[in-house]
Short mmCIF file of C-alpha atoms in Angstrom, two decimals:
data_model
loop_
_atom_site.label_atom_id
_atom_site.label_comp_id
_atom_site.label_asym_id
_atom_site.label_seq_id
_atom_site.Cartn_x
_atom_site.Cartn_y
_atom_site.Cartn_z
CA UNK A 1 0.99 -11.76 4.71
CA UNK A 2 1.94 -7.98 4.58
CA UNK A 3 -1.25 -7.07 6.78
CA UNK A 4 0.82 -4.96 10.04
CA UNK A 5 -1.03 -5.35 13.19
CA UNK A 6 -3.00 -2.94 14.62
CA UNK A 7 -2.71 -1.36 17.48
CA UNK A 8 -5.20 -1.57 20.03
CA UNK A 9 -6.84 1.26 21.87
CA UNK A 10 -7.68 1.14 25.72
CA UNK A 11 -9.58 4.36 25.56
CA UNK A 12 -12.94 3.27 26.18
CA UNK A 13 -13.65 1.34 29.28
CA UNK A 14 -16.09 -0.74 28.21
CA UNK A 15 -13.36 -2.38 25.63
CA UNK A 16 -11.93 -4.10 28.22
CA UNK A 17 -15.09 -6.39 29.11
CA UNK A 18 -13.04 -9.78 28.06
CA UNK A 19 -14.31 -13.10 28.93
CA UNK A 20 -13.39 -14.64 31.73
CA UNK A 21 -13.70 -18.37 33.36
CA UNK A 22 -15.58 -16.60 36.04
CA UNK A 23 -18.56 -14.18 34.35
CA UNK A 24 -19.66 -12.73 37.57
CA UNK A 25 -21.95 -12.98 40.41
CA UNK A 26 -24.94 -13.00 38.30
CA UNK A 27 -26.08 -16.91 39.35
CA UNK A 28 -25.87 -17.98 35.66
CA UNK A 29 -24.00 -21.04 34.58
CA UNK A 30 -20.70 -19.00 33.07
CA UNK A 31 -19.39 -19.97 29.63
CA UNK A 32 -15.34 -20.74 29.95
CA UNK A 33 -12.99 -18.75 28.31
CA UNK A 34 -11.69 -20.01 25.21
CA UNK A 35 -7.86 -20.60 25.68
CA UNK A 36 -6.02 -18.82 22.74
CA UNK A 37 -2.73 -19.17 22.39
CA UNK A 38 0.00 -17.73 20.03
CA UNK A 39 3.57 -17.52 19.44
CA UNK A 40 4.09 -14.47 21.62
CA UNK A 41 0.96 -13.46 23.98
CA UNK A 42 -2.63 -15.37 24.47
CA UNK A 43 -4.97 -12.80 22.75
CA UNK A 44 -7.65 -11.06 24.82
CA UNK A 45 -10.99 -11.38 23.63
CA UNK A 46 -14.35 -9.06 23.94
CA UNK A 47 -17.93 -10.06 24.36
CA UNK A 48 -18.48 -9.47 21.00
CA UNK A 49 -15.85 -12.62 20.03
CA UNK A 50 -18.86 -15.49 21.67
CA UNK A 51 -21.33 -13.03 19.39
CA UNK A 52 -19.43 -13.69 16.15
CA UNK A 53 -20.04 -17.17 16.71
CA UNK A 54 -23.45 -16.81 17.91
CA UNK A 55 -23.71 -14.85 14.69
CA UNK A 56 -22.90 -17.27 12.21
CA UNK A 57 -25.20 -19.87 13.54
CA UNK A 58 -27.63 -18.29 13.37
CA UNK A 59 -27.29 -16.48 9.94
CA UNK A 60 -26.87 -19.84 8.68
CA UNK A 61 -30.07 -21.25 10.72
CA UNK A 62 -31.63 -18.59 8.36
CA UNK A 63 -30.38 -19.84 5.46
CA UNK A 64 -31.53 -22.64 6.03
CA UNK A 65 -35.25 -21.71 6.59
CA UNK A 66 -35.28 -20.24 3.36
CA UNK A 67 -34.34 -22.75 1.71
CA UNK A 68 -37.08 -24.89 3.72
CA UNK A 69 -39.47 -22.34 2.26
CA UNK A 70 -40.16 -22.07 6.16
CA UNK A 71 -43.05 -19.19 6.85
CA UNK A 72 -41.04 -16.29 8.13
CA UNK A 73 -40.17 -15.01 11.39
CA UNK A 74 -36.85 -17.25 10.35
CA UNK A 75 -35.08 -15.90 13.35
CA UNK A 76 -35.84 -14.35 17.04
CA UNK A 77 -32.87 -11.83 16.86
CA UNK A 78 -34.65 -8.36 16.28
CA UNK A 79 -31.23 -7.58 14.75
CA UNK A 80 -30.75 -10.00 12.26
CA UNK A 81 -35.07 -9.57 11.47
CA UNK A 82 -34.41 -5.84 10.48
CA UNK A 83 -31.05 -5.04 8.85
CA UNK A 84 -29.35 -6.55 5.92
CA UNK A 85 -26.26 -9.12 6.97
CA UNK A 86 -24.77 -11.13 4.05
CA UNK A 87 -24.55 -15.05 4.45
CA UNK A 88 -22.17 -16.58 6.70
CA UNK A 89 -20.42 -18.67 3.58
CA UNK A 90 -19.83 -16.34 0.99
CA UNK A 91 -20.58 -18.38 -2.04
CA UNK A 92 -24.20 -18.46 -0.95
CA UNK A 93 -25.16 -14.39 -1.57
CA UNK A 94 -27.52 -13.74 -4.14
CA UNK A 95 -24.66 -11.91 -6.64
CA UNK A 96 -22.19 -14.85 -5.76
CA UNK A 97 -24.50 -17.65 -6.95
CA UNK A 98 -25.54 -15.62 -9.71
CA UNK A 99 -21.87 -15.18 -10.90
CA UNK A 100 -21.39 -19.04 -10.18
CA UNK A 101 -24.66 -20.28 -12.23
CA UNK A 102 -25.40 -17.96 -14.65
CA UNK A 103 -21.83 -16.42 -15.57
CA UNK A 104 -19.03 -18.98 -15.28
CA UNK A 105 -21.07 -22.09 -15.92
CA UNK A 106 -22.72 -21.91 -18.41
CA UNK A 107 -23.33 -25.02 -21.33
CA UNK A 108 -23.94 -22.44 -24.08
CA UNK A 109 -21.07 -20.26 -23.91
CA UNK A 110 -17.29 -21.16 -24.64
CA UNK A 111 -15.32 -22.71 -21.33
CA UNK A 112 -11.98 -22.11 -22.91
CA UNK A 113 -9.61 -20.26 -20.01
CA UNK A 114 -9.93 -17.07 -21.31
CA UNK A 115 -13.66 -16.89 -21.92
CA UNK A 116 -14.50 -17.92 -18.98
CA UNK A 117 -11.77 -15.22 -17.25
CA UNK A 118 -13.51 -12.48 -19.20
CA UNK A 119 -16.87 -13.41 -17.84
CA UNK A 120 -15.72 -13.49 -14.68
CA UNK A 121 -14.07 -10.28 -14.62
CA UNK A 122 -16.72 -7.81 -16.70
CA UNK A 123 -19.42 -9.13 -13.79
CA UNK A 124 -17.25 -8.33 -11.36
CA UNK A 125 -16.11 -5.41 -12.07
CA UNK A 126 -19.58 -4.02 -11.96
CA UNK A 127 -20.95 -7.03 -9.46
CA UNK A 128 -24.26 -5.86 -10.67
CA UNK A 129 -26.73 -8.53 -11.57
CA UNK A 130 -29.06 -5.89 -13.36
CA UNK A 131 -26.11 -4.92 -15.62
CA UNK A 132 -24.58 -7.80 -16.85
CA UNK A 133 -28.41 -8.84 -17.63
CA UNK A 134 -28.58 -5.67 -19.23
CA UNK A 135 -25.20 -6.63 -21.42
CA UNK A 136 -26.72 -10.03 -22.24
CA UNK A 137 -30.11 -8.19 -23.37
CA UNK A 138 -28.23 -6.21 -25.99
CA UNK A 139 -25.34 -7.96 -27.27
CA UNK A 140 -26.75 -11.80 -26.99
CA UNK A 141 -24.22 -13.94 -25.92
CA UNK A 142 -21.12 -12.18 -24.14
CA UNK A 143 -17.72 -13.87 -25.45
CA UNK A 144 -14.39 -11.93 -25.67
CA UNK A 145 -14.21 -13.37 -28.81
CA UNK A 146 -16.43 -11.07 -30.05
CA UNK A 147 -15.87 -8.12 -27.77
CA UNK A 148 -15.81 -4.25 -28.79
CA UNK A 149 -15.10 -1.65 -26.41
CA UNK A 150 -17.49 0.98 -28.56
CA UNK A 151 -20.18 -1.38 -28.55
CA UNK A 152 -20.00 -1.71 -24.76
CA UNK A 153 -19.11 0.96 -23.91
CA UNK A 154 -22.64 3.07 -25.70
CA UNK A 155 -24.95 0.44 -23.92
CA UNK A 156 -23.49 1.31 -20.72
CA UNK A 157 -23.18 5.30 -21.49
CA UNK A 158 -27.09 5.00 -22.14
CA UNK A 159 -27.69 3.66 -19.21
CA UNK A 160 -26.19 5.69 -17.03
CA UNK A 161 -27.75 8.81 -19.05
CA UNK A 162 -31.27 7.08 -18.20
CA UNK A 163 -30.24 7.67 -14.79
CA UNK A 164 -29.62 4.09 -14.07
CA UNK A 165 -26.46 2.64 -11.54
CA UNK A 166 -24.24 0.43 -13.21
CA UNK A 167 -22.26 -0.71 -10.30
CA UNK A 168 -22.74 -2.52 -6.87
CA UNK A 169 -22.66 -0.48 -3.75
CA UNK A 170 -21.13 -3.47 -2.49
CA UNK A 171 -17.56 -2.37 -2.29
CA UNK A 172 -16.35 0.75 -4.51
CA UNK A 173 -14.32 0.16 -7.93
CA UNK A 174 -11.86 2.74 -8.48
CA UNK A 175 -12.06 4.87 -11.64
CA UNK A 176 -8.77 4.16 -13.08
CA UNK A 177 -8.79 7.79 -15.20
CA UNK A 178 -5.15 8.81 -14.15
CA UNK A 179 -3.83 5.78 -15.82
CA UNK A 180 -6.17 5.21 -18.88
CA UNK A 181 -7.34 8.19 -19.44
CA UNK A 182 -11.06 8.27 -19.48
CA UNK A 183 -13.51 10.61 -17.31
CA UNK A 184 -16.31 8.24 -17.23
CA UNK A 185 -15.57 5.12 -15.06
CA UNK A 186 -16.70 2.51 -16.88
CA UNK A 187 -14.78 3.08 -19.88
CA UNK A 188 -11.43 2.74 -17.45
CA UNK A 189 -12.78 -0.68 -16.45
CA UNK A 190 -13.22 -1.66 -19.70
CA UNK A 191 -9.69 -0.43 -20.84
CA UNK A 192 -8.61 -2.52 -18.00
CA UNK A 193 -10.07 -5.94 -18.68
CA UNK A 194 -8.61 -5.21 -22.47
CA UNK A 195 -4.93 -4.72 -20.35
CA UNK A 196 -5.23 -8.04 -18.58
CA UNK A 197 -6.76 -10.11 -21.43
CA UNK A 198 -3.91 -8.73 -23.37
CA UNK A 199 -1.02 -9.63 -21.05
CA UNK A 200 -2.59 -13.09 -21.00
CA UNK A 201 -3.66 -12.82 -17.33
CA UNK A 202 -6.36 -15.58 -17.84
CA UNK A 203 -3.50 -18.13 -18.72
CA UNK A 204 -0.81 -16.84 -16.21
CA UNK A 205 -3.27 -17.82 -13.27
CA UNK A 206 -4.41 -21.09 -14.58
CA UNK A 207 -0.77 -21.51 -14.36
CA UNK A 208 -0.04 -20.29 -10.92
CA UNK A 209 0.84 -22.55 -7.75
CA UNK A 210 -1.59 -20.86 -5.20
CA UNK A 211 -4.04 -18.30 -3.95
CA UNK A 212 -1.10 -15.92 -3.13
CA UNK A 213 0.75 -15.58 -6.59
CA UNK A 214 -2.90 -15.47 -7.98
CA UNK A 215 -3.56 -12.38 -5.68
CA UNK A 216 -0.09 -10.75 -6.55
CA UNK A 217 -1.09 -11.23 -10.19
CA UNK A 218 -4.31 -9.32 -10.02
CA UNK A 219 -2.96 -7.01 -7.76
CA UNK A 220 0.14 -5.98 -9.96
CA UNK A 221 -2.73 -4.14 -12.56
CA UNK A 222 -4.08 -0.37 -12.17
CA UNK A 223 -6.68 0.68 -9.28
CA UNK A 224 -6.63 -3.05 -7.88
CA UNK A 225 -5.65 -2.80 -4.60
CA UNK A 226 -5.67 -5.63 -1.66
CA UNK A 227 -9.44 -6.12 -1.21
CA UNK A 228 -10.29 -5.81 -4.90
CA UNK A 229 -7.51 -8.35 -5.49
CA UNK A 230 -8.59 -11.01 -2.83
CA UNK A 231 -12.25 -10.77 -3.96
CA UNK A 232 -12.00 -11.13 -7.61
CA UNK A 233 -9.41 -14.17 -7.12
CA UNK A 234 -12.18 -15.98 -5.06
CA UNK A 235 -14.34 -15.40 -7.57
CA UNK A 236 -11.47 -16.30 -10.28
CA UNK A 237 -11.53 -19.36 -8.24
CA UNK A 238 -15.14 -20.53 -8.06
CA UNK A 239 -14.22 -21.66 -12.00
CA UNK A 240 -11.73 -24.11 -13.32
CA UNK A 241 -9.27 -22.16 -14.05
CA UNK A 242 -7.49 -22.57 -10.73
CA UNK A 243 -7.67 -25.00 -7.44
CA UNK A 244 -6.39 -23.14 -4.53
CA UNK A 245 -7.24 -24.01 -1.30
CA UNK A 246 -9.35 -21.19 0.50
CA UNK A 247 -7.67 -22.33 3.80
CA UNK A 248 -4.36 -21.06 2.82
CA UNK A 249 -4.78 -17.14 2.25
CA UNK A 250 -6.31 -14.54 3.24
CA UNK A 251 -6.64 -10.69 3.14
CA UNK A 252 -8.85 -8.72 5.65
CA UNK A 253 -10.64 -5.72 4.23
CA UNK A 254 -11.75 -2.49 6.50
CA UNK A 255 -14.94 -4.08 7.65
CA UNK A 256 -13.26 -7.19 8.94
CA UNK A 257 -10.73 -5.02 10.28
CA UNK A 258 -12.82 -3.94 12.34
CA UNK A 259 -14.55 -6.40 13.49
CA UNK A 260 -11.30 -7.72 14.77
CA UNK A 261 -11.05 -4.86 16.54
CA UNK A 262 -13.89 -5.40 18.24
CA UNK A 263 -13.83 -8.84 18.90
CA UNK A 264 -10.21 -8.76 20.44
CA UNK A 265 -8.61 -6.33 22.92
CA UNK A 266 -5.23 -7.34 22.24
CA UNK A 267 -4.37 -9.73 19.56
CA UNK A 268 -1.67 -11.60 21.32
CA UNK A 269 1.06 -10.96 19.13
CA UNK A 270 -0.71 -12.53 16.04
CA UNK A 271 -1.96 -10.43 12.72
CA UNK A 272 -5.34 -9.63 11.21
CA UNK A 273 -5.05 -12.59 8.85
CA UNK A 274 -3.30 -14.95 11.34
CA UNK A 275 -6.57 -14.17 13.57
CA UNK A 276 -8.79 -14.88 10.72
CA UNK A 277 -7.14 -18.37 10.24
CA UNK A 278 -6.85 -18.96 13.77
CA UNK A 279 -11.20 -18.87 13.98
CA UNK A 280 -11.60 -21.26 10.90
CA UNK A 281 -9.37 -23.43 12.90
CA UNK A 282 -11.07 -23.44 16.08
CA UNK A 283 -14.98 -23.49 14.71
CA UNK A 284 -15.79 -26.81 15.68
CA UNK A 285 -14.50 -26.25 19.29
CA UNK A 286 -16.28 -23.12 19.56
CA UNK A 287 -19.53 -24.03 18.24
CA UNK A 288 -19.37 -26.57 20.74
CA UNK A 289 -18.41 -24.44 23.44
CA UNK A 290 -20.92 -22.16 23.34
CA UNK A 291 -23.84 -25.05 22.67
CA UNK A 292 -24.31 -23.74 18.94
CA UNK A 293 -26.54 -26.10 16.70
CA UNK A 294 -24.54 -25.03 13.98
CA UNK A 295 -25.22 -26.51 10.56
CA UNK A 296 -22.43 -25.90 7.92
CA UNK A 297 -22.84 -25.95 4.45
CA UNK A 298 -23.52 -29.45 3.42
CA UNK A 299 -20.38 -30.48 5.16
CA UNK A 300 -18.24 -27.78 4.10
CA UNK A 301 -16.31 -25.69 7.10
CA UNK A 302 -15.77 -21.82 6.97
CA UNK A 303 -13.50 -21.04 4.87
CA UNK A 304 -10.92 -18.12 5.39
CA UNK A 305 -12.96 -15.90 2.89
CA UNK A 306 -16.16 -17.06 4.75
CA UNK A 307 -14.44 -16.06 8.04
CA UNK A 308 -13.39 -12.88 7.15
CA UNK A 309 -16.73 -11.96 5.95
CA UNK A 310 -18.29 -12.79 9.16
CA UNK A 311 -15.94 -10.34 10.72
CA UNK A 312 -17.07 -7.62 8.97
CA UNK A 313 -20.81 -8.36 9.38
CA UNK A 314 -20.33 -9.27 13.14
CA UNK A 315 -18.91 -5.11 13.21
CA UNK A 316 -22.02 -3.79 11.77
CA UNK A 317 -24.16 -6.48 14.11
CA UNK A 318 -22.21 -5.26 16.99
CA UNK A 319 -22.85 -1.69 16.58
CA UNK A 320 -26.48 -2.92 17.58
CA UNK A 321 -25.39 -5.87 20.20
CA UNK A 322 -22.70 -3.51 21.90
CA UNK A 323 -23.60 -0.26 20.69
CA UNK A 324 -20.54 0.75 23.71
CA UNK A 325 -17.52 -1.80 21.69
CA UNK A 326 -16.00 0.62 19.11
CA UNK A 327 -13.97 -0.71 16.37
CA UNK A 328 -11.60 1.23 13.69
CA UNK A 329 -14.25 3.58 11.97
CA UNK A 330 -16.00 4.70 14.95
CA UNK A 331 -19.55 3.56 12.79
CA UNK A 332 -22.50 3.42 14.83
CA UNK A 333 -25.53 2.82 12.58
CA UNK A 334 -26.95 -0.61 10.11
CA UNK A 335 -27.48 1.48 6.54
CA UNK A 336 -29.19 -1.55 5.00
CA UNK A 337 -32.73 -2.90 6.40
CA UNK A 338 -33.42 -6.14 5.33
CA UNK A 339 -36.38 -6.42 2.61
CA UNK A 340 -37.18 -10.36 1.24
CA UNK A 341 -36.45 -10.82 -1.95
CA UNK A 342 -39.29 -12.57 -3.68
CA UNK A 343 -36.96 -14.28 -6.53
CA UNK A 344 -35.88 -17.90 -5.20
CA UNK A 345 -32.36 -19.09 -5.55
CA UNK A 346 -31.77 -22.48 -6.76
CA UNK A 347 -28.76 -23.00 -4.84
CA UNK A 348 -25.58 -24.76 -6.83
CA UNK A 349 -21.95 -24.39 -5.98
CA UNK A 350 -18.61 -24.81 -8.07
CA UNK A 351 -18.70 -28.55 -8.37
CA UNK A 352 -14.87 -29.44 -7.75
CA UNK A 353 -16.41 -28.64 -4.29
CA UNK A 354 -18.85 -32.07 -4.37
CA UNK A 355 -21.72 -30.73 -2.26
CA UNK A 356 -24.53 -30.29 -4.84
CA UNK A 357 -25.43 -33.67 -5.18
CA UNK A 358 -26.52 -33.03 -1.45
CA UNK A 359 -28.41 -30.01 -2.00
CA UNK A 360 -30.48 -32.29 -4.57
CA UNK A 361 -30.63 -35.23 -2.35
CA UNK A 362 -32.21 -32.64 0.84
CA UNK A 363 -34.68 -31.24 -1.67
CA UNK A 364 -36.18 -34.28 -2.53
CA UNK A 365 -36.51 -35.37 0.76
CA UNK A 366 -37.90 -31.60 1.51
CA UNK A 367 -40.33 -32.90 -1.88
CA UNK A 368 -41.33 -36.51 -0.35
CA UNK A 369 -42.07 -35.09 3.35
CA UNK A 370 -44.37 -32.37 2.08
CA UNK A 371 -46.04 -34.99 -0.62
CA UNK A 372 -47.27 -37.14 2.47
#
């Protein structure tokens, strides 16, 4: 998977608390070790690796309460009440299930291969709500079909002179000016979609065999490097044009890095993404391990995305939970504080994956116990 493992530090002390079959002398019931095993050494995990599952339940117990319309606190954890932490299943964020509704399926705009790949990639590139709202406002209905970089590319200009942000803070999109030429960012990124809608991209992944080639085809263009490319083929892949499996590849990006890092001492001779595939394979058992009333997502398991998401927010929940477990960066401190969003989300998910028929069924059993 190309991903070199990284070497882990015995520096600080307090790394080495791993769990044991014997916690202490502390009179409480211990929780047994979980026995993990790999083709050269067991790995050695931290506290923080029982926390990343204790995370996810209950970031999904959250999600869940929302979606109840429960009355808030949704949660005890002080943590989770005050800082920002993304979903535990990816597909559920607010800019995901925006991109899923609103962008890629959509009855009144063209689902040939190529529109739809367009959409996809001008949202993302951006992964803005506000600005491909702000596109729609101006231009109508956005189809490549009747693209025009000038067009774009002075609605966006205006913007930005208003003093507005036309990008995410979510991850950073490089500016691509060595290789196209432009000082102003967003006219790269345009240039850029015009590169791969030119070289037929759209058609060359419909036509690929799996997540991997899909990923080397993204990855083979200007300023997309390995996390750009593994989140924009997820996304790719939320549509029709392709059917991978998300249980076949994955790509960890800094954050999950280091929550690895923190999570295992030693990683037992197996890589970051061999470690990310060996927790969606064990969930079940370690759910169950720990006692975790853990509810997936209307019967669908983590998926390797999903799991390497939760690595990254269990390394910004840790630096509250074990302020003394350093990982890669050396970060200490939540940026985000968590502020409820007053606009609802009708949730809805790609429908080869056959779960929203559920999510109908629970609301109108939410509708009927509430009526009586």
């Amino acid at each position: 998977m190309g991903i070199k493992r990284q070497k882990q530090s015995s520096e600080n002390a307090n790394q080495n608390k791993q769990l044991s079959l014997g916690i202490g002398d502390s009179g409480e019931k211990p929780i047994s070790s979980p026995v993990i095993i790999s083709h050269i050494l067991p790995a050695k995990p931290t506290v923080v690796f029982n926390t990343y599952w204790q995370f996810a339940a209950e970031r999904q117990k959250i999600f869940y309460k929302k979606l109840e319309n429960a009355q808030v606190p949704w949660t005890d954890d002080p943590i989770l009440s005050t800082y920002k932490f993304t979903n535990a299943y990816r597909a559920s964020d607010r800019t995901s299930q925006y991109l899923i509704r609103n962008v890629i399926y959509r009855d009144d705009l063209p689902s040939s291969i190529n529109e739809v790949f367009f959409r996809i990639i001008l949202f993302k590139i951006f992964n803005k709500i506000e600005t491909w709202q702000l596109l729609e406002k101006n231009i109508g209905h956005i189809t490549y079909a009747d693209y025009c970089f000038e067009r774009y590319d002075k609605i966006l200009t205006e913007t930005m002179q208003s003093g507005q942000t036309i990008y995410s803070a979510a991850y950073i999109m490089p500016s691509g000016g060595k290789t196209f030429g432009y000082t102003t960012k967003h006219r790269n990124n345009l240039k850029l979609i015009e590169k791969m809608m030119a070289d037929d991209l759209p058609q060359k992944l419909a036509d690929s065999r799996n997540m991997h080639q899909g990923f080397d085809l993204l990855h083979n263009y200007p300023t997309i490097g390995d996390f750009l490319a593994y989140q924009f083929i997820t996304d790719v892949n939320y549509s029709e044009i392709t059917s991978y499996s998300e249980m076949e590849f994955v790509i960890p990006g800094p954050g999950a890095l280091d929550g690895i890092r923190k999570c295992f001492l030693d990683l037992g001779g197996l890589n970051e993404p061999e470690i990310i595939k060996f927790m969606a394979d064990i969930q079940e058992s370690e759910f169950e391990r720990l006692g975790l009333n853990y509810h997936s997502l209307w019967g669908r398991r983590l998926q390797l995305i999903d799991c390497q998401n939760l690595f990254c927010e269990v390394d910004k929940y840790s630096r509250m939970k074990h302020p003394e477990i350093s990982g890669i960066s050396g970060r200490t401190r939540i940026k985000q504080k968590y502020s409820v969003n007053v606009q609802p989300i009708s949730y809805w998910y790609p429908p080869k994956w056959k779960i929203n028929q559920a999510i109908e069924e629970d609301i109108k059993i939410q509708a009927a116990s509430k009526s009586k």
